[in-house]
Backbone as XML, in Angstrom:
<?xml version="1.0"?>
<chain id="A" units="angstrom">
  <residue number="1" name="LEU">
    <atom name="N" x="-20.246" y="-2.277" z="-29.057"/>
    <atom name="CA" x="-19.253" y="-3.204" z="-28.619"/>
    <atom name="C" x="-18.719" y="-4.112" z="-29.558"/>
  </residue>
  <residue number="2" name="GLU">
    <atom name="N" x="-17.410" y="-4.305" z="-29.425"/>
    <atom name="CA" x="-16.739" y="-5.128" z="-30.478"/>
    <atom name="C" x="-16.485" y="-6.523" z="-29.902"/>
  </residue>
  <residue number="3" name="ARG">
    <atom name="N" x="-16.849" y="-7.638" z="-30.505"/>
    <atom name="CA" x="-16.537" y="-9.060" z="-30.094"/>
    <atom name="C" x="-15.017" y="-9.311" z="-30.199"/>
  </residue>
  <residue number="4" name="LEU">
    <atom name="N" x="-14.456" y="-9.924" z="-29.110"/>
    <atom name="CA" x="-13.087" y="-10.130" z="-29.288"/>
    <atom name="C" x="-12.989" y="-11.490" z="-28.929"/>
  </residue>
  <residue number="5" name="GLU">
    <atom name="N" x="-12.424" y="-12.425" z="-30.034"/>
    <atom name="CA" x="-12.115" y="-13.877" z="-29.791"/>
    <atom name="C" x="-11.131" y="-14.171" z="-29.021"/>
  </residue>
  <residue number="6" name="LEU">
    <atom name="N" x="-11.227" y="-14.983" z="-27.975"/>
    <atom name="CA" x="-10.238" y="-15.477" z="-27.112"/>
    <atom name="C" x="-9.800" y="-16.880" z="-27.279"/>
  </residue>
  <residue number="7" name="PRO">
    <atom name="N" x="-8.331" y="-16.983" z="-26.772"/>
    <atom name="CA" x="-8.068" y="-18.528" z="-26.942"/>
    <atom name="C" x="-8.946" y="-19.447" z="-25.892"/>
  </residue>
  <residue number="8" name="GLY">
    <atom name="N" x="-9.014" y="-20.726" z="-26.414"/>
    <atom name="CA" x="-9.887" y="-21.644" z="-25.803"/>
    <atom name="C" x="-11.384" y="-21.709" z="-26.047"/>
  </residue>
  <residue number="9" name="GLY">
    <atom name="N" x="-11.533" y="-20.888" z="-27.194"/>
    <atom name="CA" x="-12.939" y="-20.905" z="-27.877"/>
    <atom name="C" x="-13.971" y="-20.072" z="-27.243"/>
  </residue>
  <residue number="10" name="THR">
    <atom name="N" x="-13.550" y="-19.053" z="-26.322"/>
    <atom name="CA" x="-14.464" y="-18.167" z="-25.918"/>
    <atom name="C" x="-14.235" y="-16.805" z="-26.491"/>
  </residue>
  <residue number="11" name="TYR">
    <atom name="N" x="-15.041" y="-15.997" z="-26.044"/>
    <atom name="CA" x="-15.151" y="-14.482" z="-26.489"/>
    <atom name="C" x="-15.654" y="-13.462" z="-25.419"/>
  </residue>
  <residue number="12" name="THR">
    <atom name="N" x="-15.336" y="-12.355" z="-25.715"/>
    <atom name="CA" x="-16.028" y="-11.209" z="-24.827"/>
    <atom name="C" x="-16.334" y="-10.251" z="-25.833"/>
  </residue>
  <residue number="13" name="TYR">
    <atom name="N" x="-16.768" y="-9.166" z="-25.205"/>
    <atom name="CA" x="-17.210" y="-7.836" z="-25.748"/>
    <atom name="C" x="-16.292" y="-6.702" z="-25.325"/>
  </residue>
  <residue number="14" name="VAL">
    <atom name="N" x="-15.681" y="-6.000" z="-26.189"/>
    <atom name="CA" x="-14.950" y="-4.688" z="-25.461"/>
    <atom name="C" x="-15.732" y="-3.587" z="-25.738"/>
  </residue>
  <residue number="15" name="PRO">
    <atom name="N" x="-16.258" y="-2.857" z="-24.860"/>
    <atom name="CA" x="-16.973" y="-1.524" z="-25.088"/>
    <atom name="C" x="-16.304" y="-0.348" z="-25.443"/>
  </residue>
  <residue number="16" name="VAL">
    <atom name="N" x="-17.021" y="0.387" z="-26.138"/>
    <atom name="CA" x="-16.366" y="1.692" z="-26.390"/>
    <atom name="C" x="-15.687" y="2.357" z="-25.235"/>
  </residue>
  <residue number="17" name="GLY">
    <atom name="N" x="-14.429" y="2.675" z="-25.341"/>
    <atom name="CA" x="-13.666" y="3.481" z="-24.117"/>
    <atom name="C" x="-13.269" y="2.176" z="-23.105"/>
  </residue>
  <residue number="18" name="GLY">
    <atom name="N" x="-13.480" y="0.957" z="-23.355"/>
    <atom name="CA" x="-12.977" y="-0.014" z="-22.540"/>
    <atom name="C" x="-11.670" y="-0.581" z="-22.953"/>
  </residue>
  <residue number="19" name="PHE">
    <atom name="N" x="-10.849" y="-0.926" z="-22.045"/>
    <atom name="CA" x="-9.572" y="-1.303" z="-22.353"/>
    <atom name="C" x="-9.412" y="-2.729" z="-22.903"/>
  </residue>
  <residue number="20" name="SER">
    <atom name="N" x="-8.505" y="-2.940" z="-23.610"/>
    <atom name="CA" x="-8.213" y="-4.122" z="-24.312"/>
    <atom name="C" x="-6.854" y="-3.999" z="-24.864"/>
  </residue>
  <residue number="21" name="GLN">
    <atom name="N" x="-6.106" y="-5.275" z="-24.736"/>
    <atom name="CA" x="-4.891" y="-5.212" z="-25.323"/>
    <atom name="C" x="-5.081" y="-5.019" z="-27.047"/>
  </residue>
  <residue number="22" name="VAL">
    <atom name="N" x="-4.342" y="-4.149" z="-27.439"/>
    <atom name="CA" x="-4.557" y="-3.584" z="-28.978"/>
    <atom name="C" x="-3.757" y="-4.599" z="-29.925"/>
  </residue>
  <residue number="23" name="ASN">
    <atom name="N" x="-2.692" y="-5.325" z="-29.465"/>
    <atom name="CA" x="-2.037" y="-6.234" z="-30.202"/>
    <atom name="C" x="-2.667" y="-7.618" z="-29.867"/>
  </residue>
  <residue number="24" name="LEU">
    <atom name="N" x="-3.465" y="-7.981" z="-30.990"/>
    <atom name="CA" x="-4.144" y="-9.413" z="-30.676"/>
    <atom name="C" x="-3.212" y="-10.647" z="-30.384"/>
  </residue>
  <residue number="25" name="PRO">
    <atom name="N" x="-2.308" y="-10.692" z="-31.394"/>
    <atom name="CA" x="-1.325" y="-11.805" z="-30.898"/>
    <atom name="C" x="-0.748" y="-11.820" z="-29.511"/>
  </residue>
  <residue number="26" name="VAL">
    <atom name="N" x="-0.508" y="-10.654" z="-29.117"/>
    <atom name="CA" x="-0.001" y="-10.588" z="-27.893"/>
    <atom name="C" x="-0.851" y="-10.825" z="-26.768"/>
  </residue>
  <residue number="27" name="ASN">
    <atom name="N" x="-2.134" y="-10.345" z="-26.918"/>
    <atom name="CA" x="-3.177" y="-10.918" z="-26.191"/>
    <atom name="C" x="-3.452" y="-12.288" z="-25.981"/>
  </residue>
  <residue number="28" name="ALA">
    <atom name="N" x="-3.458" y="-12.813" z="-27.136"/>
    <atom name="CA" x="-3.605" y="-14.339" z="-27.205"/>
    <atom name="C" x="-2.495" y="-14.962" z="-26.377"/>
  </residue>
  <residue number="29" name="ARG">
    <atom name="N" x="-1.436" y="-14.562" z="-26.448"/>
    <atom name="CA" x="-0.315" y="-15.114" z="-25.681"/>
    <atom name="C" x="-0.381" y="-14.717" z="-24.334"/>
  </residue>
  <residue number="30" name="LEU">
    <atom name="N" x="-0.663" y="-13.700" z="-23.818"/>
    <atom name="CA" x="-1.051" y="-13.593" z="-22.494"/>
    <atom name="C" x="-2.079" y="-14.348" z="-21.889"/>
  </residue>
  <residue number="31" name="VAL">
    <atom name="N" x="-3.067" y="-14.667" z="-22.668"/>
    <atom name="CA" x="-4.250" y="-15.483" z="-22.069"/>
    <atom name="C" x="-3.579" y="-16.999" z="-22.124"/>
  </residue>
  <residue number="32" name="GLU">
    <atom name="N" x="-2.965" y="-17.308" z="-23.107"/>
    <atom name="CA" x="-2.392" y="-18.734" z="-23.109"/>
    <atom name="C" x="-1.477" y="-19.051" z="-21.842"/>
  </residue>
  <residue number="33" name="ARG">
    <atom name="N" x="-0.689" y="-17.755" z="-21.668"/>
    <atom name="CA" x="0.251" y="-17.894" z="-20.434"/>
    <atom name="C" x="-0.434" y="-18.084" z="-19.103"/>
  </residue>
  <residue number="34" name="VAL">
    <atom name="N" x="-1.711" y="-17.303" z="-18.882"/>
    <atom name="CA" x="-2.525" y="-17.400" z="-17.897"/>
    <atom name="C" x="-3.122" y="-18.846" z="-17.584"/>
  </residue>
  <residue number="35" name="LEU">
    <atom name="N" x="-3.585" y="-19.288" z="-18.712"/>
    <atom name="CA" x="-4.049" y="-20.711" z="-18.711"/>
    <atom name="C" x="-2.997" y="-21.752" z="-18.330"/>
  </residue>
  <residue number="36" name="ALA">
    <atom name="N" x="-1.806" y="-21.651" z="-18.741"/>
    <atom name="CA" x="-0.731" y="-22.409" z="-18.622"/>
    <atom name="C" x="-0.313" y="-22.657" z="-17.091"/>
  </residue>
  <residue number="37" name="PHE">
    <atom name="N" x="-0.304" y="-21.205" z="-16.519"/>
    <atom name="CA" x="-0.057" y="-21.089" z="-15.162"/>
    <atom name="C" x="-1.119" y="-21.767" z="-14.338"/>
  </residue>
  <residue number="38" name="ARG">
    <atom name="N" x="-2.518" y="-21.616" z="-14.682"/>
    <atom name="CA" x="-3.521" y="-22.063" z="-13.981"/>
    <atom name="C" x="-3.345" y="-23.864" z="-13.914"/>
  </residue>
  <residue number="39" name="ALA">
    <atom name="N" x="-2.979" y="-24.344" z="-15.187"/>
    <atom name="CA" x="-2.836" y="-25.650" z="-15.186"/>
    <atom name="C" x="-1.759" y="-26.124" z="-14.295"/>
  </residue>
  <residue number="40" name="ARG">
    <atom name="N" x="-0.542" y="-25.538" z="-14.266"/>
    <atom name="CA" x="0.511" y="-25.762" z="-13.502"/>
    <atom name="C" x="0.157" y="-25.750" z="-12.051"/>
  </residue>
  <residue number="41" name="LEU">
    <atom name="N" x="-0.683" y="-24.939" z="-11.609"/>
    <atom name="CA" x="-1.073" y="-24.717" z="-10.258"/>
    <atom name="C" x="-2.258" y="-25.738" z="-9.934"/>
  </residue>
  <residue number="42" name="ARG">
    <atom name="N" x="-2.975" y="-26.280" z="-11.055"/>
    <atom name="CA" x="-4.082" y="-27.018" z="-10.793"/>
    <atom name="C" x="-5.247" y="-26.193" z="-10.101"/>
  </residue>
  <residue number="43" name="ALA">
    <atom name="N" x="-5.349" y="-25.098" z="-10.340"/>
    <atom name="CA" x="-6.170" y="-24.002" z="-9.631"/>
    <atom name="C" x="-7.627" y="-24.426" z="-10.175"/>
  </residue>
  <residue number="44" name="ALA">
    <atom name="N" x="-8.461" y="-24.713" z="-9.129"/>
    <atom name="CA" x="-9.887" y="-25.072" z="-9.468"/>
    <atom name="C" x="-10.838" y="-23.839" z="-9.507"/>
  </residue>
  <residue number="45" name="THR">
    <atom name="N" x="-10.397" y="-22.608" z="-8.948"/>
    <atom name="CA" x="-11.169" y="-21.519" z="-9.076"/>
    <atom name="C" x="-10.219" y="-20.319" z="-9.236"/>
  </residue>
  <residue number="46" name="PHE">
    <atom name="N" x="-10.730" y="-19.146" z="-9.646"/>
    <atom name="CA" x="-9.853" y="-17.820" z="-9.803"/>
    <atom name="C" x="-10.683" y="-16.656" z="-9.282"/>
  </residue>
  <residue number="47" name="LEU">
    <atom name="N" x="-9.739" y="-15.585" z="-9.054"/>
    <atom name="CA" x="-10.335" y="-14.261" z="-8.725"/>
    <atom name="C" x="-9.638" y="-13.359" z="-9.701"/>
  </residue>
  <residue number="48" name="ASP">
    <atom name="N" x="-10.358" y="-12.610" z="-10.620"/>
    <atom name="CA" x="-9.721" y="-11.676" z="-11.540"/>
    <atom name="C" x="-10.119" y="-10.346" z="-11.154"/>
  </residue>
  <residue number="49" name="LEU">
    <atom name="N" x="-9.218" y="-9.655" z="-10.687"/>
    <atom name="CA" x="-9.437" y="-8.294" z="-10.144"/>
    <atom name="C" x="-9.156" y="-7.250" z="-11.271"/>
  </residue>
  <residue number="50" name="TYR">
    <atom name="N" x="-9.632" y="-6.240" z="-11.331"/>
    <atom name="CA" x="-9.765" y="-5.375" z="-12.574"/>
    <atom name="C" x="-9.883" y="-6.292" z="-13.829"/>
  </residue>
  <residue number="51" name="SER">
    <atom name="N" x="-11.055" y="-6.989" z="-13.746"/>
    <atom name="CA" x="-11.248" y="-7.936" z="-14.855"/>
    <atom name="C" x="-11.639" y="-7.305" z="-16.191"/>
  </residue>
  <residue number="52" name="GLY">
    <atom name="N" x="-12.018" y="-6.073" z="-16.337"/>
    <atom name="CA" x="-12.510" y="-5.601" z="-17.476"/>
    <atom name="C" x="-13.831" y="-6.235" z="-17.899"/>
  </residue>
  <residue number="53" name="SER">
    <atom name="N" x="-13.617" y="-6.449" z="-19.328"/>
    <atom name="CA" x="-14.820" y="-7.292" z="-19.653"/>
    <atom name="C" x="-14.670" y="-8.835" z="-19.935"/>
  </residue>
  <residue number="54" name="GLY">
    <atom name="N" x="-13.640" y="-9.360" z="-18.958"/>
    <atom name="CA" x="-13.204" y="-10.779" z="-19.040"/>
    <atom name="C" x="-12.360" y="-11.425" z="-19.756"/>
  </residue>
  <residue number="55" name="ASN">
    <atom name="N" x="-11.285" y="-10.647" z="-20.055"/>
    <atom name="CA" x="-10.155" y="-11.074" z="-21.034"/>
    <atom name="C" x="-9.604" y="-12.250" z="-20.526"/>
  </residue>
  <residue number="56" name="PHE">
    <atom name="N" x="-9.321" y="-12.411" z="-19.468"/>
    <atom name="CA" x="-8.707" y="-13.566" z="-18.554"/>
    <atom name="C" x="-9.936" y="-14.544" z="-18.143"/>
  </residue>
  <residue number="57" name="ALA">
    <atom name="N" x="-11.001" y="-14.099" z="-17.466"/>
    <atom name="CA" x="-11.732" y="-14.753" z="-16.764"/>
    <atom name="C" x="-12.592" y="-15.647" z="-17.538"/>
  </residue>
  <residue number="58" name="LEU">
    <atom name="N" x="-12.953" y="-15.364" z="-18.805"/>
    <atom name="CA" x="-13.842" y="-16.096" z="-19.623"/>
    <atom name="C" x="-12.907" y="-17.422" z="-19.980"/>
  </residue>
  <residue number="59" name="PRO">
    <atom name="N" x="-11.891" y="-17.322" z="-20.419"/>
    <atom name="CA" x="-10.991" y="-18.451" z="-20.776"/>
    <atom name="C" x="-10.837" y="-19.406" z="-19.561"/>
  </residue>
  <residue number="60" name="LEU">
    <atom name="N" x="-10.515" y="-18.724" z="-18.490"/>
    <atom name="CA" x="-10.331" y="-19.546" z="-17.169"/>
    <atom name="C" x="-11.680" y="-20.191" z="-16.793"/>
  </residue>
  <residue number="61" name="ALA">
    <atom name="N" x="-12.791" y="-19.755" z="-17.007"/>
    <atom name="CA" x="-14.060" y="-20.238" z="-16.589"/>
    <atom name="C" x="-14.095" y="-21.548" z="-17.310"/>
  </residue>
  <residue number="62" name="VAL">
    <atom name="N" x="-13.574" y="-21.884" z="-18.601"/>
    <atom name="CA" x="-13.808" y="-23.052" z="-19.134"/>
    <atom name="C" x="-12.978" y="-24.154" z="-18.626"/>
  </residue>
  <residue number="63" name="HIS">
    <atom name="N" x="-11.930" y="-23.707" z="-17.742"/>
    <atom name="CA" x="-11.003" y="-24.739" z="-17.157"/>
    <atom name="C" x="-11.092" y="-24.899" z="-15.672"/>
  </residue>
  <residue number="64" name="THR">
    <atom name="N" x="-12.197" y="-24.097" z="-15.201"/>
    <atom name="CA" x="-12.085" y="-24.204" z="-13.565"/>
    <atom name="C" x="-13.406" y="-24.516" z="-13.226"/>
  </residue>
  <residue number="65" name="ASP">
    <atom name="N" x="-13.790" y="-24.493" z="-12.075"/>
    <atom name="CA" x="-15.090" y="-24.811" z="-11.375"/>
    <atom name="C" x="-15.803" y="-23.415" z="-11.237"/>
  </residue>
  <residue number="66" name="GLY">
    <atom name="N" x="-14.956" y="-22.357" z="-11.741"/>
    <atom name="CA" x="-15.768" y="-21.016" z="-11.597"/>
    <atom name="C" x="-14.908" y="-20.134" z="-10.715"/>
  </residue>
  <residue number="67" name="GLY">
    <atom name="N" x="-15.242" y="-18.848" z="-10.872"/>
    <atom name="CA" x="-14.468" y="-17.853" z="-10.255"/>
    <atom name="C" x="-15.326" y="-16.472" z="-10.028"/>
  </residue>
  <residue number="68" name="ARG">
    <atom name="N" x="-14.453" y="-15.588" z="-9.743"/>
    <atom name="CA" x="-15.098" y="-14.146" z="-9.406"/>
    <atom name="C" x="-14.532" y="-13.148" z="-10.469"/>
  </residue>
  <residue number="69" name="LEU">
    <atom name="N" x="-15.107" y="-12.229" z="-10.857"/>
    <atom name="CA" x="-14.693" y="-11.047" z="-11.656"/>
    <atom name="C" x="-15.045" y="-9.852" z="-10.763"/>
  </residue>
  <residue number="70" name="VAL">
    <atom name="N" x="-14.013" y="-8.958" z="-10.660"/>
    <atom name="CA" x="-14.189" y="-7.750" z="-9.922"/>
    <atom name="C" x="-13.864" y="-6.609" z="-10.811"/>
  </residue>
  <residue number="71" name="GLU">
    <atom name="N" x="-14.686" y="-5.751" z="-10.965"/>
    <atom name="CA" x="-14.732" y="-4.487" z="-11.888"/>
    <atom name="C" x="-15.499" y="-3.420" z="-11.609"/>
  </residue>
  <residue number="72" name="SER">
    <atom name="N" x="-15.060" y="-2.153" z="-11.723"/>
    <atom name="CA" x="-15.898" y="-1.147" z="-11.391"/>
    <atom name="C" x="-16.597" y="-0.275" z="-12.401"/>
  </residue>
  <residue number="73" name="ALA">
    <atom name="N" x="-15.844" y="-0.532" z="-13.617"/>
    <atom name="CA" x="-16.642" y="0.305" z="-14.913"/>
    <atom name="C" x="-17.828" y="-0.456" z="-15.356"/>
  </residue>
  <residue number="74" name="PRO">
    <atom name="N" x="-18.905" y="0.307" z="-15.282"/>
    <atom name="CA" x="-20.340" y="-0.183" z="-15.765"/>
    <atom name="C" x="-20.169" y="-0.718" z="-17.029"/>
  </residue>
  <residue number="75" name="ALA">
    <atom name="N" x="-19.699" y="-0.181" z="-18.083"/>
    <atom name="CA" x="-19.625" y="-0.656" z="-19.512"/>
    <atom name="C" x="-18.991" y="-1.994" z="-19.555"/>
  </residue>
  <residue number="76" name="ALA">
    <atom name="N" x="-17.796" y="-2.297" z="-18.898"/>
    <atom name="CA" x="-17.069" y="-3.370" z="-18.932"/>
    <atom name="C" x="-18.047" y="-4.600" z="-18.261"/>
  </residue>
  <residue number="77" name="ILE">
    <atom name="N" x="-18.522" y="-4.046" z="-17.111"/>
    <atom name="CA" x="-19.239" y="-5.215" z="-16.369"/>
    <atom name="C" x="-20.508" y="-5.647" z="-17.245"/>
  </residue>
  <residue number="78" name="ALA">
    <atom name="N" x="-21.159" y="-4.611" z="-17.857"/>
    <atom name="CA" x="-22.460" y="-4.999" z="-18.693"/>
    <atom name="C" x="-21.765" y="-5.946" z="-19.946"/>
  </residue>
  <residue number="79" name="ALA">
    <atom name="N" x="-20.616" y="-5.642" z="-20.505"/>
    <atom name="CA" x="-20.037" y="-6.264" z="-21.709"/>
    <atom name="C" x="-19.619" y="-7.876" z="-21.102"/>
  </residue>
  <residue number="80" name="ALA">
    <atom name="N" x="-19.047" y="-8.074" z="-19.800"/>
    <atom name="CA" x="-18.679" y="-9.153" z="-19.416"/>
    <atom name="C" x="-19.873" y="-10.234" z="-19.104"/>
  </residue>
  <residue number="81" name="ARG">
    <atom name="N" x="-20.858" y="-9.443" z="-18.509"/>
    <atom name="CA" x="-22.156" y="-10.182" z="-18.121"/>
    <atom name="C" x="-22.814" y="-10.757" z="-19.306"/>
  </residue>
  <residue number="82" name="ARG">
    <atom name="N" x="-22.830" y="-9.983" z="-20.557"/>
    <atom name="CA" x="-23.335" y="-10.417" z="-21.947"/>
    <atom name="C" x="-22.667" y="-11.616" z="-22.259"/>
  </residue>
  <residue number="83" name="ALA">
    <atom name="N" x="-21.268" y="-11.544" z="-22.288"/>
    <atom name="CA" x="-20.432" y="-12.677" z="-22.701"/>
    <atom name="C" x="-20.589" y="-13.928" z="-22.074"/>
  </residue>
  <residue number="84" name="LEU">
    <atom name="N" x="-20.627" y="-13.771" z="-20.655"/>
    <atom name="CA" x="-20.728" y="-14.823" z="-19.864"/>
    <atom name="C" x="-22.150" y="-15.456" z="-19.820"/>
  </residue>
  <residue number="85" name="ASP">
    <atom name="N" x="-23.320" y="-14.857" z="-19.929"/>
    <atom name="CA" x="-24.473" y="-15.172" z="-20.134"/>
    <atom name="C" x="-24.858" y="-15.958" z="-21.576"/>
  </residue>
  <residue number="86" name="GLU">
    <atom name="N" x="-24.263" y="-15.347" z="-22.665"/>
    <atom name="CA" x="-24.404" y="-15.977" z="-23.935"/>
    <atom name="C" x="-23.656" y="-17.237" z="-24.024"/>
  </residue>
  <residue number="87" name="GLN">
    <atom name="N" x="-22.481" y="-17.497" z="-23.301"/>
    <atom name="CA" x="-21.677" y="-18.695" z="-23.205"/>
    <atom name="C" x="-22.042" y="-19.760" z="-22.211"/>
  </residue>
  <residue number="88" name="GLY">
    <atom name="N" x="-23.024" y="-19.458" z="-21.435"/>
    <atom name="CA" x="-23.460" y="-20.290" z="-20.326"/>
    <atom name="C" x="-22.846" y="-20.378" z="-19.095"/>
  </residue>
  <residue number="89" name="PHE">
    <atom name="N" x="-22.152" y="-19.338" z="-18.825"/>
    <atom name="CA" x="-21.528" y="-19.316" z="-17.477"/>
    <atom name="C" x="-22.220" y="-18.561" z="-16.379"/>
  </residue>
  <residue number="90" name="ALA">
    <atom name="N" x="-22.244" y="-18.926" z="-15.215"/>
    <atom name="CA" x="-22.999" y="-18.215" z="-14.273"/>
    <atom name="C" x="-22.379" y="-16.697" z="-13.782"/>
  </residue>
</chain>
């Protein structure tokens, strides 16, 4: 697993064979855009479909009352659970 630092002070892990935006500055901008959109909507919860290892969900969790991640790849689910647990998210 490779640890990936995300905007907002969170991180996730990317498993071998897992999807991740390979251009890290572009990924940071994507996450920042999602967070800005959430703020504009004043969304209190979120639903992250095809969430992978939590690239968008972990930063969103900091700014909301919680949400749901939906993923089918076992390695990505395990990576997201590890990152969520380590950072104190349910």
